[in-house]
XYZ file of C-alpha atoms in Angstrom:
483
model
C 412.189 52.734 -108.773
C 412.114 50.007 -106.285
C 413.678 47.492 -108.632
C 416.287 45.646 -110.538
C 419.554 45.176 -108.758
C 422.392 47.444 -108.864
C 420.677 50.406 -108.826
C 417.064 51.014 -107.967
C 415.965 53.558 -111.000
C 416.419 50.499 -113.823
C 412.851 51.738 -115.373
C 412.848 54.940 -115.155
C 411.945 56.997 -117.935
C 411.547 53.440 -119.040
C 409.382 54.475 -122.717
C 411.781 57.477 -123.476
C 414.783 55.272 -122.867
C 412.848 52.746 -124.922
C 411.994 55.314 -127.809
C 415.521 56.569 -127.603
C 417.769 53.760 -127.663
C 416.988 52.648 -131.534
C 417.329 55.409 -134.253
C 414.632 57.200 -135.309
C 414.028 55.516 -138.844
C 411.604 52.932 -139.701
C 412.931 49.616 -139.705
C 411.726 46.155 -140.581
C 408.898 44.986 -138.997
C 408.928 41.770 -137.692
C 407.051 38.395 -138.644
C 404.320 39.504 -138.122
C 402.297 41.769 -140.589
C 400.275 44.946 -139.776
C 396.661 43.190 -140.827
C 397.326 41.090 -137.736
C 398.324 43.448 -135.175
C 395.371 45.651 -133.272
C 395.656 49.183 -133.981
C 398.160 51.925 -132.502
C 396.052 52.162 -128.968
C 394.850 48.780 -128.886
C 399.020 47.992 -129.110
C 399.510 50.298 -126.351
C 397.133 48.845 -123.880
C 398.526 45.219 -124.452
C 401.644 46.677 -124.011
C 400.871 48.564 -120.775
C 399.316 45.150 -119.729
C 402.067 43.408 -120.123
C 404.478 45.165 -118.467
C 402.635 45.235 -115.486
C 402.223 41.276 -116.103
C 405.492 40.880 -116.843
C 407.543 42.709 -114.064
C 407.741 40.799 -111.164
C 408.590 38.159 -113.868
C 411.707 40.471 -115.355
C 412.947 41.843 -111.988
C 413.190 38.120 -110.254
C 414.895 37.180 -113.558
C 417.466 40.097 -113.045
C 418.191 38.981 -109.478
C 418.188 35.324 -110.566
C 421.064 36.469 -113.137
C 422.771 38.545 -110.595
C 422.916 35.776 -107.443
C 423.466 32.504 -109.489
C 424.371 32.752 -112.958
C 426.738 35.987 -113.367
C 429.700 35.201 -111.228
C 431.140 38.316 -112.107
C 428.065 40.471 -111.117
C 429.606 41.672 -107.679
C 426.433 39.939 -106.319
C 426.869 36.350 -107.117
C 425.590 33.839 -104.539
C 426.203 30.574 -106.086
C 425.595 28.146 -108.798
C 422.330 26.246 -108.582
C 421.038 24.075 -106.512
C 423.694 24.988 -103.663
C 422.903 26.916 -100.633
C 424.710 30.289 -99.767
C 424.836 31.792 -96.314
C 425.414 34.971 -95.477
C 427.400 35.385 -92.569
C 426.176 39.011 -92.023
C 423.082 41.174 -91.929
C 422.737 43.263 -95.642
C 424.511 46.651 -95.358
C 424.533 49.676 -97.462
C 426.853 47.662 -99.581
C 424.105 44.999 -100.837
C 422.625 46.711 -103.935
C 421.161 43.816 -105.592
C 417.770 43.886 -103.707
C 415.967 46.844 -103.287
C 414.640 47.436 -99.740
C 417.052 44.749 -97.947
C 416.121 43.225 -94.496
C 418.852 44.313 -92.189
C 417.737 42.050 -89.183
C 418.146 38.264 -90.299
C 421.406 36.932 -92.000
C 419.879 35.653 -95.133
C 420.751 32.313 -96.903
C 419.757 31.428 -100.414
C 419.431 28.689 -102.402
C 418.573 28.960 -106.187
C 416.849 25.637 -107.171
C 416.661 24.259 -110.782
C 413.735 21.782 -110.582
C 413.869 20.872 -114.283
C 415.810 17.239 -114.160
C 414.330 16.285 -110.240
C 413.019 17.873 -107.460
C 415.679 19.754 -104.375
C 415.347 18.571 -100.967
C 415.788 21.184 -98.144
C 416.871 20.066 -94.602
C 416.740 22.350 -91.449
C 418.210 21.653 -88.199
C 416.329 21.898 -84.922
C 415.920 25.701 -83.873
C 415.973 27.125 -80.396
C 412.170 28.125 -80.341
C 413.396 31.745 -78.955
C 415.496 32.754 -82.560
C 412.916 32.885 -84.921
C 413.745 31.819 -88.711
C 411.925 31.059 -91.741
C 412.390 29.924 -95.178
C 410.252 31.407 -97.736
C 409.522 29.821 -100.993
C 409.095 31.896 -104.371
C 408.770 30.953 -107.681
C 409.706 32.584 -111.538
C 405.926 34.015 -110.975
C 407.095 35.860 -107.300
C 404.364 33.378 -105.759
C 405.058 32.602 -102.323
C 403.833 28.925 -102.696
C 404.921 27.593 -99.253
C 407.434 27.977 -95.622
C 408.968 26.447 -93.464
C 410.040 28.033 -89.996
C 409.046 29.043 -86.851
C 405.776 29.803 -87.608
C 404.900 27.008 -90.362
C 406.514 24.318 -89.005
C 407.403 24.981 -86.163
C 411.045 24.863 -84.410
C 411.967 20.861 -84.990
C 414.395 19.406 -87.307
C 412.788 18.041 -90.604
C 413.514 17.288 -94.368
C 410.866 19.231 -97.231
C 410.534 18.427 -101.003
C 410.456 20.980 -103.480
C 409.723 19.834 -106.948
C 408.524 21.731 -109.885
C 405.640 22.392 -112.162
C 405.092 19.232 -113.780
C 406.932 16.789 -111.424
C 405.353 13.209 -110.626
C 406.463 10.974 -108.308
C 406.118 9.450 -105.326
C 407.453 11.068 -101.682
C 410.516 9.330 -100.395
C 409.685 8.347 -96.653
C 410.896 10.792 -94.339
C 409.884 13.976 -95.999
C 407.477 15.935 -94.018
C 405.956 18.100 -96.805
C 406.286 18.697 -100.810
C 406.148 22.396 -102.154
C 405.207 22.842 -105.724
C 406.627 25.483 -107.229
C 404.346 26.897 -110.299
C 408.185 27.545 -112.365
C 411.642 25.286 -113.491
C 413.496 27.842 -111.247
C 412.850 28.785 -107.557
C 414.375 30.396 -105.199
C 414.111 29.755 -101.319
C 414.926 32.734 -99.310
C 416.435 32.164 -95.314
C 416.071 34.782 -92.725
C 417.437 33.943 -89.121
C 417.213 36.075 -86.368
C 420.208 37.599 -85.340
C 419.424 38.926 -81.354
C 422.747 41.469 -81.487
C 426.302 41.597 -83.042
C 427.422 39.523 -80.722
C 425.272 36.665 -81.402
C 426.485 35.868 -85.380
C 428.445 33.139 -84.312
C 425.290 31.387 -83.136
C 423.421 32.686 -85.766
C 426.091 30.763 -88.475
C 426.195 27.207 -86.154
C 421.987 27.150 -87.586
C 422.931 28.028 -90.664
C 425.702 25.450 -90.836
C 422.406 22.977 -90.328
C 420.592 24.350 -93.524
C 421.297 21.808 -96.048
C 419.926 21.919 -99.904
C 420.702 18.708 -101.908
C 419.017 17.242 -105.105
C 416.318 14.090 -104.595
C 418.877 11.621 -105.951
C 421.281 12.829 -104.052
C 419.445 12.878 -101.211
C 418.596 9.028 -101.383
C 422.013 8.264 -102.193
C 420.736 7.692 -105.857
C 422.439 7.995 -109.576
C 420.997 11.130 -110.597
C 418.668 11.253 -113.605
C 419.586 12.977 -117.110
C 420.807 16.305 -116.573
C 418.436 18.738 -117.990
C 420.074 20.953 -120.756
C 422.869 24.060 -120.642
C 420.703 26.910 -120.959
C 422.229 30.378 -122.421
C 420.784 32.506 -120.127
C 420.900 36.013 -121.458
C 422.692 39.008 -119.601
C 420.540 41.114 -117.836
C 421.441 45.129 -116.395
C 419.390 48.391 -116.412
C 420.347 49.374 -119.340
C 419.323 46.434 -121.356
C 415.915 45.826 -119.900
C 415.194 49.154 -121.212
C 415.064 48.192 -124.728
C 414.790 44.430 -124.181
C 411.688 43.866 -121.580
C 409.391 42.077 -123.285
C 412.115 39.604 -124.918
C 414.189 38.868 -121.257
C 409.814 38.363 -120.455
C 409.606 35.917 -123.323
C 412.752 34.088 -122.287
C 411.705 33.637 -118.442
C 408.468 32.520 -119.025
C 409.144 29.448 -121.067
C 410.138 27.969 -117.460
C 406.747 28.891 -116.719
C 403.835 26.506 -117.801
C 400.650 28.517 -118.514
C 398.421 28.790 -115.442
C 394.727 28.761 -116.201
C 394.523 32.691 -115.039
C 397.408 33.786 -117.617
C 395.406 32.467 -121.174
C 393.909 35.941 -121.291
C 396.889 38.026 -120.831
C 398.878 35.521 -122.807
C 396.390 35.634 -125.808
C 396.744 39.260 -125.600
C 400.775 39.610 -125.550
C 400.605 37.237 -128.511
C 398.615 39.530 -131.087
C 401.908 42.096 -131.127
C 404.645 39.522 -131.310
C 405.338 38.196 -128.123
C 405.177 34.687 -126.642
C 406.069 31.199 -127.440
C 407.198 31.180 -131.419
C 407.559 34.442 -131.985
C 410.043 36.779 -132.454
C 409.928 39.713 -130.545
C 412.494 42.265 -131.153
C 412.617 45.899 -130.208
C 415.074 47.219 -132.193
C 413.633 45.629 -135.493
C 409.919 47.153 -135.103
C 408.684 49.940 -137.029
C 408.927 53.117 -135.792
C 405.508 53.198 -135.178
C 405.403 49.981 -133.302
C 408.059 51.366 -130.760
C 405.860 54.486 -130.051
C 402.752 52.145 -128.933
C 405.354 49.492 -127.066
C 407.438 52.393 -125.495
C 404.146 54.247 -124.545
C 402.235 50.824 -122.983
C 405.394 50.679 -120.853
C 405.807 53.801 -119.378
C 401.761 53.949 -118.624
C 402.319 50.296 -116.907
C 405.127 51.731 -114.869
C 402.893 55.127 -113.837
C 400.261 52.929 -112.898
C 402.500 50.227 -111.014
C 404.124 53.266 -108.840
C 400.368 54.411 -108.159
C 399.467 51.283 -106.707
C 402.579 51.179 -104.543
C 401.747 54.619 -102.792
C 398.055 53.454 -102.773
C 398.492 50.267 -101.517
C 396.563 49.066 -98.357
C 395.663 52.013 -95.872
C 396.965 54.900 -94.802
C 397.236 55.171 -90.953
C 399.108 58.060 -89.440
C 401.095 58.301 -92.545
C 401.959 54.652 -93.302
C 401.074 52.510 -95.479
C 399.656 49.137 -94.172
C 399.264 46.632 -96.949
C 399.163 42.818 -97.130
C 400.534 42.767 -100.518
C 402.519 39.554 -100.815
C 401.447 35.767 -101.177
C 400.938 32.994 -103.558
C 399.018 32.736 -106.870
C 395.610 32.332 -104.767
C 395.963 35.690 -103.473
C 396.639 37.862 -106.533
C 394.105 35.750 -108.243
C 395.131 37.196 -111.851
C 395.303 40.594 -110.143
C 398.584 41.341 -112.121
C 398.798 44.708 -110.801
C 398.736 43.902 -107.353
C 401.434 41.298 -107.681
C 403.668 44.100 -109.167
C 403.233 46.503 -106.458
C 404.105 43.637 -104.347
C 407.445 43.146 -106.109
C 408.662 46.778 -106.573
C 407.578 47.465 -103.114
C 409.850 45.303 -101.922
C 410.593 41.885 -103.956
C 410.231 38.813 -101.728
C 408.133 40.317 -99.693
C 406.460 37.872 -96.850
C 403.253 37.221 -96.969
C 401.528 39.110 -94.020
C 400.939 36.199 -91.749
C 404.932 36.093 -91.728
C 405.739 39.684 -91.686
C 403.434 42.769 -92.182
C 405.659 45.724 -93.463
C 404.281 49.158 -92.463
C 406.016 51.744 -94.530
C 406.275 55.533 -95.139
C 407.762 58.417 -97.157
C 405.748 61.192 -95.313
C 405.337 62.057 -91.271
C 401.946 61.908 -89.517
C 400.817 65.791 -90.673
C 401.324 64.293 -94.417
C 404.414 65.913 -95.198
C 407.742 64.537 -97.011
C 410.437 63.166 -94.623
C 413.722 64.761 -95.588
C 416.636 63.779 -93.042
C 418.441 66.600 -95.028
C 415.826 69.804 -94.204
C 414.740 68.374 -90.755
C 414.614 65.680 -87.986
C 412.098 63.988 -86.768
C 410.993 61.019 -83.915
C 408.535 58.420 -83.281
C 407.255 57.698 -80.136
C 405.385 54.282 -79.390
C 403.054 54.968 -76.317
C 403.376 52.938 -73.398
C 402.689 49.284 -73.847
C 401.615 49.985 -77.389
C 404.877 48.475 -79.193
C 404.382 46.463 -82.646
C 402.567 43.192 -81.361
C 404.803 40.321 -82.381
C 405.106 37.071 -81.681
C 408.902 36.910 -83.065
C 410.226 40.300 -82.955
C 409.897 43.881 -84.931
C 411.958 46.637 -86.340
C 412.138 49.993 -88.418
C 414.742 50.291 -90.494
C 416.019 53.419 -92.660
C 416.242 53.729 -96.528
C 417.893 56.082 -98.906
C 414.409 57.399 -100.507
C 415.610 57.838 -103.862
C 417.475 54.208 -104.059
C 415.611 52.267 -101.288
C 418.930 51.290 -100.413
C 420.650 50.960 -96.835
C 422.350 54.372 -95.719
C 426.580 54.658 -94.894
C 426.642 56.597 -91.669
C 429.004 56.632 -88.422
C 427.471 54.271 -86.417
C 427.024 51.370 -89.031
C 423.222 51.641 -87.545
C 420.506 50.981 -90.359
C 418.073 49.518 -88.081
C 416.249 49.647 -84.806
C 415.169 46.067 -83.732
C 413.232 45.159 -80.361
C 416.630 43.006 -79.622
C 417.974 46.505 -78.992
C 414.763 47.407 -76.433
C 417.263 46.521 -73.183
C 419.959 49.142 -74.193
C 417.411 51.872 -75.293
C 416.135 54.768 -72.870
C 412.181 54.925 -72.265
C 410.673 57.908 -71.001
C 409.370 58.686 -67.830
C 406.112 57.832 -68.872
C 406.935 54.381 -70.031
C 407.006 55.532 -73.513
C 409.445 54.990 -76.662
C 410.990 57.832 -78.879
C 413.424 57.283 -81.507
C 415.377 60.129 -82.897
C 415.274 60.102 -86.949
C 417.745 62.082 -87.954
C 421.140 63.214 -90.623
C 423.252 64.033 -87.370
C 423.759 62.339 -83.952
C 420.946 63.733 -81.185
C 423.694 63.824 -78.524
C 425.680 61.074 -76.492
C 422.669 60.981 -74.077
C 420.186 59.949 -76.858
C 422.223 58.273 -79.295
C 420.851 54.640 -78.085
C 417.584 55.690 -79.615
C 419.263 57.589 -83.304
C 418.117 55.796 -86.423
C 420.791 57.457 -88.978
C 418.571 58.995 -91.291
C 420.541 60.087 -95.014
C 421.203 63.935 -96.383
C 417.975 63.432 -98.281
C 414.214 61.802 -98.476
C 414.208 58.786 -96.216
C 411.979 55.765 -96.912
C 410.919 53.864 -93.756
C 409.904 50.357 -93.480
C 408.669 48.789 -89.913
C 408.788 45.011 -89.702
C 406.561 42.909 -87.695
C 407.959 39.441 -87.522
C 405.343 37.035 -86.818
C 403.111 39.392 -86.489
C 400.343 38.575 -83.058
C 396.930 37.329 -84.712
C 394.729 38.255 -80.888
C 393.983 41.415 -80.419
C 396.041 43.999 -80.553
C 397.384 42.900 -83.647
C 397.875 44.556 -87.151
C 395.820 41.815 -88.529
C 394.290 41.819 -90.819
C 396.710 44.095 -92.613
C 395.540 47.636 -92.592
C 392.220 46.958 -90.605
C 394.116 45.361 -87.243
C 393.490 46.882 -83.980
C 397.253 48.189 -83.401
C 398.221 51.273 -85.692
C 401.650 52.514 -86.117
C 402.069 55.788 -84.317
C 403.299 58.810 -86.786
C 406.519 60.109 -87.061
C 406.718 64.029 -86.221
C 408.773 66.544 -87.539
C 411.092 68.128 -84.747
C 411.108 71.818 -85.140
């Protein structure tokens, strides 16, 4: 399963796990008494509801804990409210995130907006090296960005204060972001053009500053807002303890108008502000319905995954990502976004063509056979920044060990790759090296299913483009299965 940190599988089995971590006896029920709660199925579907509501809300909570709370995690960033670059591009040693972007060095900033808002400051860019910041709140909205594309390539300073901040805007700041959540987290990808180039890659990132308002006018700062106990977080304990890490996440979340519903609903079996959720404590009865709503929420979440957007030559070519305008309450769509790949960019910043299966429909397995993919001539991704394709463990969704530290093929590479007489592109897929004459165009592929996800950076909006996701005019060619 595409989610939670350390290892990918953190819901699997999710309702048996549930059933099976508490004994088997009836226990007390909780506050609340039977006459109020719906009956066994009607508990179930709230259940199954809510786990599909809450997920993205639980998995960006486990990576919160992970990158700025838990400083022994063996992820940890830093604290909050202080930026952290990465002076490297992920590798399969980053098990935090599933799906990891191997192609920018990343830099993160957690923000706590609750006492004032967080100014961010980026230096001027060369236009060429593309880079964006992406912000995303508690809710995995994608309320605003600055970059390349947004904003363009110039030095400036952006506000970004929180759900029910008021105030004025300090002279000099070029735009406020509202996040819809206390906690935020703005996510940095700059394009690295080949090893070579890191060094230029950390002088921009040395320019990426993240500071609080007061500080930022050289002000006292206001009251600090209060020590929170944030509670620990793993696979294991989301198991049995989903709906309560839910309950604590969300009171940094102000109701939105298009939650009431799904909020009314949680409510009626024990969850939500003032009550007292608590697995372990529920009847036996009451796990059944909780544990079953949870596993159907997961069956449906993965269904929606493989189903997402359209299928073309084998991929799938969704726009899943975006802010709260574009899930528009669609709670199941905004948690295939997140265990397809949380912080995901919206389309219009990246559209992510991905596939477990070659162009005849059958499962890629690096382990049975090897395979290639061959862009025709002048038909590579359309991009206004750049693209790649980079390989996944399909079980994990992790980065792949292999000999040549390669877990991605970028367009950056294009000048040291070997086109074919015709003009044309083919990259070997494969467990084992094609040979020293082909090896500029291997993409290690693991002893096992492989997950692939292209990248399309920028992604050109004139035809041929992939715009609008899954109904643009340039399709991904399909991978075939070498004999």
């Amino acid at each position: 399963m595409k989610i939670l940190m350390t290892k990918r599988n953190l819901l699997h089995s999710v309702a048996l796990a549930t059933v099976a971590v508490t004994t088997m006896q009836s226990l007390p029920a909780i506050a609340q008494t039977t006459a109020d709660r719906p009956g066994f199925f009607g508990a179930k579907d709230i259940a199954e509801a809510g786990f599909i509501f809450g997920l993205p809300i639980v998995m960006n909570y486990a990576v919160m804990y992970e990158y700025a709370v838990d400083r022994n995690s063996g992820q940890f960033k830093a604290p909050f409210n202080q930026i952290k670059n990465e002076p490297n591009v992920f590798t399969y040693k980053d098990t935090a995130i599933p799906t990891p972007n191997s192609d920018t060095p990343y830099s993160f900033v957690w923000m706590d907006l609750r006492a004032e808002p967080v100014v961010l400051s980026v230096p001027a860019v060369d236009p060429k090296r593309y880079y964006s910041v992406m912000l995303c709140d508690g809710n995995t909205y994608n309320y605003g960005y600055i970059g390349s594309r947004a904003t363009g390539s110039e030095a400036g300073d952006y506000m970004i204060v929180g759900p029910d901040w008021k105030g004025a805007t300090p002279a000099g700041i070029k735009r406020v972001f509202r996040s819809s959540t206390q906690f935020s987290v703005a996510g940095y990808r700059t394009q690295l053009f080949n090893p070579d180039d890191l060094d230029n890659v950390k002088k921009v990132q040395a320019g990426y500053k993240a500071q609080t308002l007061s500080a930022f006018l050289k002000q006292a700062p206001p009251t600090a807002a209060p020590a929170i106990d944030f509670p620990k977080i793993d696979k294991e304990l989301v198991k049995a303890n989903f709906f309560e890490f839910l309950d604590f996440a969300r009171q940094f979340s102000p109701p939105q108008e298009n939650e009431k519903e799904i909020r009314a609903q949680l409510a009626r079996i024990g969850i939500g502000p003032g009550k007292t959720f608590n697995f372990k404590e529920l009847p036996l009865e009451q796990k059944l319905e909780v544990g079953l709503g949870m596993k159907e929420g997961e069956r449906k979440v993965d269904e929606a995954v493989a189903n997402a957007g359209k299928a073309i030559n084998g991929w799938r070519v969704a726009g899943l990502p975006g802010d709260s305008a574009h899930y528009n309450g669609d709670w199941l769509k905004r948690a295939a976004a997140a265990k397809a790949g949380i912080y995901g960019n919206d389309p219009e910043e990246a559209t992510y063509p991905l596939t477990r299966i070659d162009g005849d429909g059958q499962t890629l397995d690096g382990g049975k056979h090897n395979f290639t993919l061959t862009f025709p001539p002048g038909q590579l991704p359309p991009v206004n920044a750049f693209w790649s394709l980079t390989m996944y463990d399909g079980k994990t969704q992790l980065l792949i060990e292999n000999p040549i530290n390669r877990y991605l093929i970028n367009s950056p590479m294009l000048p040291a790759m070997k086109t074919n007489g015709d003009g044309s592109l083919t990259l070997y897929i494969q467990n084992k090296s094609p040979g020293a004459d082909k090896e500029a165009n291997w993409l290690p592929a693991p002893d096992g299913p492989i997950y692939l996800v292209m990248r399309l950076y920028w992604p050109k909006t004139t035809a041929p483009s992939i715009l609008p996701a899954g109904e643009g005019t340039w399709r991904p060619p399909g991978v075939k299965r070498v004999s």
